[in-house]
Short mmCIF file of C-alpha atoms and ligand atoms in Angstrom, two decimals:
data_model
loop_
_atom_site.label_atom_id
_atom_site.label_comp_id
_atom_site.label_asym_id
_atom_site.label_seq_id
_atom_site.Cartn_x
_atom_site.Cartn_y
_atom_site.Cartn_z
CA UNK A 1 26.11 -9.81 9.71
CA UNK A 2 22.62 -10.59 11.52
CA UNK A 3 21.60 -7.60 12.71
CA UNK A 4 18.31 -7.39 15.03
CA UNK A 5 16.67 -3.98 16.23
CA UNK A 6 18.27 -2.46 17.93
CA UNK A 7 21.63 -2.45 15.74
CA UNK A 8 18.92 -0.72 13.29
CA UNK A 9 17.59 1.83 15.11
CA UNK A 10 21.04 3.05 17.13
CA UNK A 11 21.97 2.91 12.97
CA UNK A 12 19.20 4.93 12.29
CA UNK A 13 19.51 7.54 15.21
CA UNK A 14 23.20 7.82 14.26
CA UNK A 15 22.10 9.26 10.64
CA UNK A 16 20.55 12.06 12.36
CA UNK A 17 16.97 10.37 11.89
CA UNK A 18 14.62 9.19 14.60
CA UNK A 19 14.11 5.64 15.29
CA UNK A 20 10.89 4.11 15.96
CA UNK A 21 8.93 6.15 18.55
CA UNK A 22 7.82 3.58 20.92
CA UNK A 23 5.04 5.25 22.78
CA UNK A 24 5.35 8.86 21.14
CA UNK A 25 7.96 10.34 21.81
CA UNK A 26 8.83 13.83 21.62
CA UNK A 27 11.24 15.35 18.97
CA UNK A 28 13.13 18.52 18.32
CA UNK A 29 11.90 20.38 15.65
CA UNK A 30 11.59 18.83 11.43
CA UNK A 31 14.20 18.73 9.76
CA UNK A 32 15.36 18.22 6.88
CA UNK A 33 18.43 16.52 5.22
CA UNK A 34 19.75 13.87 2.40
CA UNK A 35 18.30 10.30 2.60
CA UNK A 36 20.75 8.09 5.07
CA UNK A 37 21.34 4.82 4.48
CA UNK A 38 21.88 1.72 6.70
CA UNK A 39 22.47 -2.00 6.94
CA UNK A 40 18.93 -3.61 7.43
CA UNK A 41 19.96 -7.09 7.12
CA UNK A 42 20.71 -10.57 4.81
CA UNK A 43 18.81 -12.25 2.22
CA UNK A 44 19.52 -15.87 2.86
CA UNK A 45 21.63 -15.68 -0.68
CA UNK A 46 23.58 -12.73 1.15
CA UNK A 47 22.09 -9.68 -1.14
CA UNK A 48 22.25 -7.19 1.13
CA UNK A 49 18.89 -5.05 2.20
CA UNK A 50 19.11 -1.47 3.37
CA UNK A 51 16.74 0.75 4.95
CA UNK A 52 16.67 4.68 3.79
CA UNK A 53 15.75 6.98 6.61
CA UNK A 54 13.95 10.37 5.20
CA UNK A 55 12.66 12.90 7.00
CA UNK A 56 10.58 16.56 5.14
CA UNK A 57 8.21 18.99 6.90
CA UNK A 58 7.44 16.60 9.57
CA UNK A 59 7.29 13.29 8.92
CA UNK A 60 9.67 10.88 8.71
CA UNK A 61 10.10 7.57 7.33
CA UNK A 62 11.84 4.76 7.28
CA UNK A 63 12.07 2.48 3.83
CA UNK A 64 13.77 -0.71 2.67
CA UNK A 65 15.79 -1.38 -0.44
CA UNK A 66 12.90 -4.99 -0.33
CA UNK A 67 9.94 -4.60 -1.21
CA UNK A 68 10.28 -1.01 -1.08
CA UNK A 69 8.90 -1.35 2.31
CA UNK A 70 7.82 1.53 4.25
CA UNK A 71 8.46 0.15 7.46
CA UNK A 72 7.85 3.14 9.51
CA UNK A 73 6.04 6.55 8.91
CA UNK A 74 5.88 8.62 11.38
CA UNK A 75 3.94 11.67 11.97
CA UNK A 76 2.56 13.95 15.27
CA UNK A 77 -0.21 14.69 17.36
CA UNK A 78 -2.88 17.68 17.94
CA UNK A 79 0.24 17.77 20.70
CA UNK A 80 3.34 17.74 18.41
CA UNK A 81 3.79 13.83 19.76
CA UNK A 82 5.04 11.64 16.82
CA UNK A 83 4.25 8.08 16.48
CA UNK A 84 4.99 5.28 13.82
CA UNK A 85 1.72 5.20 12.06
CA UNK A 86 2.57 2.53 9.88
CA UNK A 87 2.04 -1.29 10.80
CA UNK A 88 5.75 -3.23 10.27
CA UNK A 89 8.17 -5.38 11.99
CA UNK A 90 11.72 -5.40 13.70
CA UNK A 91 13.44 -6.64 11.48
CA UNK A 92 14.02 -8.34 8.18
CA UNK A 93 13.79 -11.86 8.79
CA UNK A 94 10.41 -11.42 9.77
CA UNK A 95 9.31 -9.83 6.45
CA UNK A 96 10.83 -12.44 4.52
CA UNK A 97 9.19 -15.55 6.74
CA UNK A 98 5.68 -14.20 6.30
CA UNK A 99 4.31 -10.62 6.17
CA UNK A 100 0.65 -9.62 4.90
CA UNK A 101 2.64 -7.18 2.69
CA UNK A 102 3.54 -4.76 5.08
CA UNK A 103 4.27 -1.49 4.04
CA UNK A 104 5.36 -3.34 0.43
CA UNK A 105 5.05 -2.02 -3.32
CA UNK A 106 2.34 -4.19 -4.93
CA UNK A 107 3.05 -5.61 -8.35
CA UNK A 108 2.75 -6.60 -11.19
CA UNK A 109 -1.03 -6.89 -10.32
CA UNK A 110 -2.47 -5.46 -7.34
CA UNK A 111 -5.48 -7.72 -5.63
CA UNK A 112 -7.06 -10.49 -7.61
CA UNK A 113 -7.20 -12.45 -10.78
CA UNK A 114 -9.64 -14.53 -11.53
CA UNK A 115 -7.72 -18.74 -11.26
CA UNK A 116 -4.33 -16.56 -12.75
CA UNK A 117 -5.92 -16.82 -15.82
CA UNK A 118 -6.57 -13.94 -18.63
CA UNK A 119 -6.51 -13.92 -22.67
CA UNK A 120 -4.85 -11.13 -24.40
CA UNK A 121 -4.34 -10.42 -27.99
CA UNK A 122 -6.10 -13.78 -28.44
CA UNK A 123 -3.11 -15.38 -26.22
CA UNK A 124 -3.81 -17.08 -22.87
CA UNK A 125 -1.81 -16.71 -19.83
CA UNK A 126 -1.43 -18.35 -17.00
CA UNK A 127 0.03 -16.86 -14.03
CA UNK A 128 1.42 -18.17 -10.37
CA UNK A 129 -1.57 -18.60 -8.08
CA UNK A 130 -0.74 -18.19 -4.53
CA UNK A 131 -4.54 -17.42 -2.97
CA UNK A 132 -6.19 -20.71 -2.78
CA UNK A 133 -6.84 -20.82 -6.80
CA UNK A 134 -6.88 -17.00 -7.81
CA UNK A 135 -3.72 -15.28 -7.83
CA UNK A 136 -2.95 -12.24 -5.36
CA UNK A 137 -0.33 -8.97 -5.93
CA UNK A 138 1.79 -9.85 -8.66
CA UNK A 139 1.98 -14.14 -7.49
CA UNK A 140 4.03 -15.75 -5.44
CA UNK A 141 7.23 -13.88 -5.38
CA UNK A 142 4.96 -10.39 -6.80
CA UNK A 143 7.14 -6.57 -6.15
CA UNK A 144 6.68 -7.11 -2.61
CA UNK A 145 9.40 -9.78 -2.33
CA UNK A 146 12.27 -8.37 -4.56
CA UNK A 147 15.45 -6.10 -4.54
CA UNK A 148 14.63 -2.53 -5.65
CA UNK A 149 18.36 -0.43 -6.73
CA UNK A 150 17.24 3.02 -4.65
CA UNK A 151 19.11 6.38 -5.46
CA UNK A 152 17.93 9.03 -3.16
CA UNK A 153 17.48 12.65 -3.95
CA UNK A 154 16.68 16.33 -3.07
CA UNK A 155 15.49 18.61 -5.33
CA UNK A 156 13.87 21.86 -4.57
CA UNK A 157 12.34 21.92 -1.34
CA UNK A 158 11.77 17.37 -1.68
CA UNK A 159 13.58 14.78 -1.09
CA UNK A 160 12.52 11.02 -1.57
CA UNK A 161 13.82 7.93 -3.40
CA UNK A 162 13.67 6.24 -6.81
CA UNK A 163 13.03 2.70 -6.68
CA UNK A 164 13.82 0.46 -9.56
CA UNK A 165 13.21 -3.20 -10.65
CA UNK A 166 13.44 -4.91 -14.02
CA UNK A 167 10.44 -8.10 -14.05
CA UNK A 168 11.80 -10.52 -16.46
CA UNK A 169 9.49 -11.29 -19.71
CA UNK A 170 7.89 -14.05 -18.18
CA UNK A 171 8.11 -13.79 -14.63
CA UNK A 172 5.20 -15.09 -12.57
CA UNK A 173 3.32 -15.45 -15.85
CA UNK A 174 2.89 -11.88 -16.68
CA UNK A 175 4.26 -11.50 -20.32
CA UNK A 176 7.29 -9.12 -21.14
CA UNK A 177 9.91 -7.19 -19.65
CA UNK A 178 8.61 -4.90 -17.24
CA UNK A 179 11.01 -1.67 -16.14
CA UNK A 180 9.25 -0.38 -13.02
CA UNK A 181 10.56 3.13 -11.78
CA UNK A 182 8.78 4.03 -8.43
CA UNK A 183 9.42 7.41 -7.13
CA UNK A 184 8.68 7.87 -2.70
CA UNK A 185 8.66 11.99 -2.32
CA UNK A 186 8.38 13.04 0.96
CA UNK A 187 7.68 17.20 0.02
CA UNK A 188 8.08 20.98 2.29
CA UNK A 189 4.82 20.30 4.06
CA UNK A 190 5.27 16.37 4.97
CA UNK A 191 3.16 14.98 2.37
CA UNK A 192 4.40 11.52 1.18
CA UNK A 193 3.52 10.97 -2.64
CA UNK A 194 4.06 7.98 -4.37
CA UNK A 195 5.02 8.28 -8.61
CA UNK A 196 4.62 5.13 -10.23
CA UNK A 197 6.34 4.49 -13.53
CA UNK A 198 6.73 1.54 -15.72
CA UNK A 199 7.01 0.34 -19.37
CA UNK A 200 6.85 -2.76 -21.31
CA UNK A 201 8.40 -4.88 -24.34
CA UNK A 202 5.34 -6.19 -24.88
CA UNK A 203 1.34 -5.92 -24.54
CA UNK A 204 0.77 -6.93 -20.30
CA UNK A 205 -1.09 -6.24 -17.92
CA UNK A 206 -0.09 -3.78 -15.11
CA UNK A 207 -1.74 -2.60 -11.25
CA UNK A 208 0.65 -1.10 -9.29
CA UNK A 209 0.14 0.02 -5.71
CA UNK A 210 0.88 0.44 -2.49
CA UNK A 211 0.17 -1.84 0.98
CA UNK A 212 0.71 0.79 3.97
CA UNK A 213 -1.22 -0.74 7.01
CA UNK A 214 -2.24 2.36 8.95
CA UNK A 215 -2.91 3.13 12.26
CA UNK A 216 -3.48 6.91 12.72
CA UNK A 217 -3.09 6.06 16.64
CA UNK A 218 0.02 4.66 16.49
CA UNK A 219 1.18 0.87 15.08
CA UNK A 220 0.37 -1.81 17.95
CA UNK A 221 -2.15 0.59 19.86
CA UNK A 222 -4.78 -1.65 18.98
CA UNK A 223 -7.94 -1.32 16.82
CA UNK A 224 -8.28 1.36 14.20
CA UNK A 225 -12.26 0.47 14.66
CA UNK A 226 -12.34 4.34 15.45
CA UNK A 227 -10.94 6.44 12.46
CA UNK A 228 -13.53 7.49 10.70
CA UNK A 229 -13.17 7.32 7.46
CA UNK A 230 -14.68 9.20 4.29
CA UNK A 231 -14.58 7.74 0.24
CA UNK A 232 -15.58 9.47 -2.36
CA UNK A 233 -17.63 7.15 -4.13
CA UNK A 234 -20.90 6.13 -5.17
CA UNK A 235 -20.75 2.84 -6.18
CA UNK A 236 -17.80 -0.34 -5.46
CA UNK A 237 -16.97 -3.52 -6.71
CA UNK A 238 -18.96 -6.72 -5.12
CA UNK A 239 -17.07 -9.43 -4.55
CA UNK A 240 -17.83 -13.87 -4.61
CA UNK A 241 -16.71 -15.87 -1.53
CA UNK A 242 -13.18 -16.47 -3.54
CA UNK A 243 -13.25 -12.61 -3.91
CA UNK A 244 -12.95 -11.87 -7.19
CA UNK A 245 -15.40 -9.33 -7.98
CA UNK A 246 -18.55 -9.98 -9.85
CA UNK A 247 -18.26 -7.71 -12.37
CA UNK A 248 -21.64 -5.28 -10.91
CA UNK A 249 -20.36 -2.09 -10.22
CA UNK A 250 -23.04 -2.01 -7.26
CA UNK A 251 -24.68 1.36 -5.50
CA UNK A 252 -23.20 2.20 -1.79
CA UNK A 253 -26.71 3.77 -0.31
CA UNK A 254 -27.95 1.87 2.10
CA UNK A 255 -24.97 -0.23 3.00
CA UNK A 256 -22.56 -0.95 5.06
CA UNK A 257 -20.81 0.72 2.16
CA UNK A 258 -21.61 4.02 2.22
CA UNK A 259 -18.80 5.77 3.31
CA UNK A 260 -19.40 9.01 1.58
CA UNK A 261 -19.68 10.93 4.93
CA UNK A 262 -17.09 10.46 7.61
CA UNK A 263 -18.78 7.48 8.90
CA UNK A 264 -16.49 4.80 12.02
CA UNK A 265 -15.01 2.04 10.24
CA UNK A 266 -16.28 0.03 13.43
CA UNK A 267 -19.90 1.10 13.33
CA UNK A 268 -21.53 -1.15 10.39
CA UNK A 269 -18.13 -3.98 10.20
CA UNK A 270 -20.19 -6.49 11.96
CA UNK A 271 -23.86 -6.08 9.93
CA UNK A 272 -24.85 -9.13 8.58
CA UNK A 273 -24.55 -8.51 4.82
CA UNK A 274 -23.64 -10.81 2.05
CA UNK A 275 -20.46 -8.45 1.11
CA UNK A 276 -19.29 -8.46 4.57
CA UNK A 277 -19.37 -11.62 5.57
CA UNK A 278 -17.62 -12.74 1.87
CA UNK A 279 -14.36 -10.34 2.93
CA UNK A 280 -14.92 -10.81 6.86
CA UNK A 281 -14.85 -7.18 7.18
CA UNK A 282 -14.29 -4.46 4.21
CA UNK A 283 -12.05 -6.05 1.76
CA UNK A 284 -13.26 -4.15 -1.38
CA UNK A 285 -12.84 -1.71 -4.09
CA UNK A 286 -14.88 1.62 -4.36
CA UNK A 287 -15.82 3.06 -7.35
CA UNK A 288 -14.39 6.21 -7.22
CA UNK A 289 -17.20 8.95 -8.21
CA UNK A 290 -14.32 11.29 -10.34
CA UNK A 291 -13.17 8.15 -11.83
CA UNK A 292 -9.89 8.59 -14.05
CA UNK A 293 -8.50 11.52 -13.67
CA UNK A 294 -4.58 13.33 -15.64
CA UNK A 295 -3.85 14.03 -11.71
CA UNK A 296 -4.08 13.58 -8.21
CA UNK A 297 -7.81 14.31 -7.03
CA UNK A 298 -8.96 14.14 -3.28
CA UNK A 299 -10.64 10.72 -2.67
CA UNK A 300 -10.29 9.77 1.12
CA UNK A 301 -9.68 10.99 4.40
CA UNK A 302 -8.76 8.82 7.50
CA UNK A 303 -9.03 10.62 11.43
CA UNK A 304 -8.28 9.14 14.18
CA UNK A 305 -10.71 11.41 16.87
CA UNK A 306 -7.95 10.05 19.61
CA UNK A 307 -5.24 12.03 18.09
CA UNK A 308 -6.43 14.42 15.92
CA UNK A 309 -4.28 12.86 13.17
CA UNK A 310 -5.27 12.93 9.58
CA UNK A 311 -4.44 11.59 6.25
CA UNK A 312 -5.62 12.41 3.07
CA UNK A 313 -5.36 10.76 -0.26
CA UNK A 314 -5.84 12.06 -3.43
CA UNK A 315 -4.87 9.97 -6.73
CA UNK A 316 -5.44 9.94 -10.36
CA UNK A 317 -6.40 5.86 -10.04
CA UNK A 318 -10.17 5.29 -10.58
CA UNK A 319 -10.13 2.86 -7.68
CA UNK A 320 -9.25 3.01 -4.04
CA UNK A 321 -8.88 -0.91 -2.48
CA UNK A 322 -10.30 -0.77 1.64
CA UNK A 323 -9.08 -3.32 3.13
CA UNK A 324 -9.71 -3.49 6.95
CA UNK A 325 -6.99 -5.41 8.23
CA UNK A 326 -8.96 -8.32 8.82
CA UNK A 327 -6.57 -11.64 8.24
CA UNK A 328 -4.47 -9.79 11.17
CA UNK A 329 -5.29 -12.83 13.92
CA UNK A 330 -2.58 -12.13 16.16
CA UNK A 331 0.22 -14.25 15.33
CA UNK A 332 2.68 -11.49 14.29
CA UNK A 333 4.48 -9.54 16.06
CA UNK A 334 5.04 -6.34 15.26
CA UNK A 335 7.96 -3.23 15.22
CA UNK A 336 7.16 -2.15 19.17
CA UNK A 337 6.69 -5.30 20.25
CA UNK A 338 3.03 -5.60 20.05
CA UNK A 339 0.70 -8.06 18.85
CA UNK A 340 -1.57 -7.25 15.80
CA UNK A 341 -5.20 -8.48 15.90
CA UNK A 342 -7.75 -8.55 13.16
CA UNK A 343 -8.23 -4.64 12.87
CA UNK A 344 -5.41 -3.00 13.75
CA UNK A 345 -4.38 -1.30 10.61
CA UNK A 346 -6.54 -1.06 7.69
CA UNK A 347 -5.19 -0.77 3.71
CA UNK A 348 -6.57 2.10 1.44
CA UNK A 349 -4.70 1.03 -1.78
CA UNK A 350 -5.39 3.07 -5.26
CA UNK A 351 -5.51 1.17 -8.09
CA UNK A 352 -7.59 -0.30 -10.87
CA UNK A 353 -9.98 -2.83 -10.39
CA UNK A 354 -9.37 -5.77 -9.83
CA UNK A 355 -9.59 -8.76 -12.06
CA UNK A 356 -9.37 -6.85 -14.44
CA UNK A 357 -8.16 -8.33 -16.95
CA UNK A 358 -10.76 -10.38 -16.51
CA UNK A 359 -13.81 -7.54 -17.09
CA UNK A 360 -14.44 -6.20 -20.14
CA UNK A 361 -16.77 -3.12 -18.11
CA UNK A 362 -14.08 -2.27 -16.12
CA UNK A 363 -11.15 0.28 -16.90
CA UNK A 364 -8.31 -1.21 -19.32
CA UNK A 365 -4.64 -2.64 -17.77
CA UNK A 366 -3.09 -3.51 -20.51
CA UNK A 367 -0.17 -1.54 -21.10
CA UNK A 368 1.82 -1.94 -24.65
CA UNK A 369 5.26 -1.33 -25.66
CA UNK A 370 6.07 2.61 -26.34
CA UNK A 371 3.65 3.36 -23.80
CA UNK A 372 4.48 4.89 -20.17
CA UNK A 373 2.14 3.32 -16.99
CA UNK A 374 2.71 6.04 -14.90
CA UNK A 375 -0.15 7.02 -12.38
CA UNK A 376 0.27 9.08 -8.49
CA UNK A 377 -1.24 8.69 -5.20
CA UNK A 378 -0.41 12.04 -2.59
CA UNK A 379 -0.37 11.17 1.19
CA UNK A 380 -1.38 14.37 2.97
CA UNK A 381 -1.03 14.12 7.11
CA UNK A 382 -2.55 16.45 9.60
CA UNK A 383 -3.58 16.90 13.02
C1 LIG B 1 -5.49 -7.01 0.34
C2 LIG B 1 -6.51 -8.13 -0.34
C3 LIG B 1 -7.05 -8.34 1.40
C4 LIG B 1 -5.86 -8.96 1.70
C5 LIG B 1 -4.78 -7.71 1.55
C6 LIG B 1 -3.46 -9.00 2.31
O1 LIG B 1 -5.92 -5.97 1.09
O2 LIG B 1 -7.67 -7.27 -0.67
O3 LIG B 1 -7.68 -9.61 0.54
O4 LIG B 1 -5.21 -9.75 1.18
O5 LIG B 1 -4.71 -8.03 0.84
O6 LIG B 1 -3.87 -9.85 3.16
#
């Protein structure tokens, strides 16, 4: 069965959950209930893809079993008007055809690995190469393109989904069978918490993240250049022309990369700094001052002055990839039928640093049998 967008919205509405807001709909008081499932579409081989609707503490989200994609995330503005603040598509076909990782889970390795090569315990590995001569976001068929097993839960005041995917030994060139579990939780305060876990049966490298494109004024509403961003980082990792880190941890002071105090994203984005030119804007990893922490700690705040909506991010990861939507080029039509142009959304990807398998001075991304990879990122919303 072919599902078009209207069917999907009707399905979500039938499940008692708000459909994607087209231009800031007013809603009834926030509720909480068991996550509701509807059929979103089918892949070419017939595999069903479901959409899961979740709601708690004033936050509503829709998650696909394909790629663990956050298809929409709705939060109120200062006057209680909801809108979808996450870029996405109306149909499964568009996600499959060509998506710049809208809302997706990223694995096995977030961001780039130089020439898709690394050596671990004396063995050289060649990964799937999908970004010029480099590997980006796991390779040609990364976790963003896999169908995850989804298990809903309600636990105390939380609601959420467990997402499971097992990546076989050698998939995309990575060693080891990687068993991955990602948990999306909406808390009673409306926070969206992401817990990543993975185990392996052979030494491997792992760096999982989430690739939501935020626009706190609403997806399809225009540029994020007025959004004010704060990142608690005194250093970042400069890159070469292929966006591979040089290995240096450069100071942000007196550069466009200084977001230690709230600054509009667009203020320095046209500065003729070599790193801004390489990224065609911001597309870099910030070295978080707090380093790796046992628990998630606050690292970044994003605020849209027009709506008053805020997003605060806490993580136990040491890095944050801030990508200012530079490759959006006006060729994709988003969820509410509006064209996405350069800078219409931005990503804040908590992570270990890009290309760590080839950078001995960066925190290690190696996972060994008997150990469990665990990271957490919490997104808190306000207005
Ligand atoms: C990441 C990368 C960018 C780009 C986007 C997706 O943020 O760093 O260079 O690949 O993903 O388009």
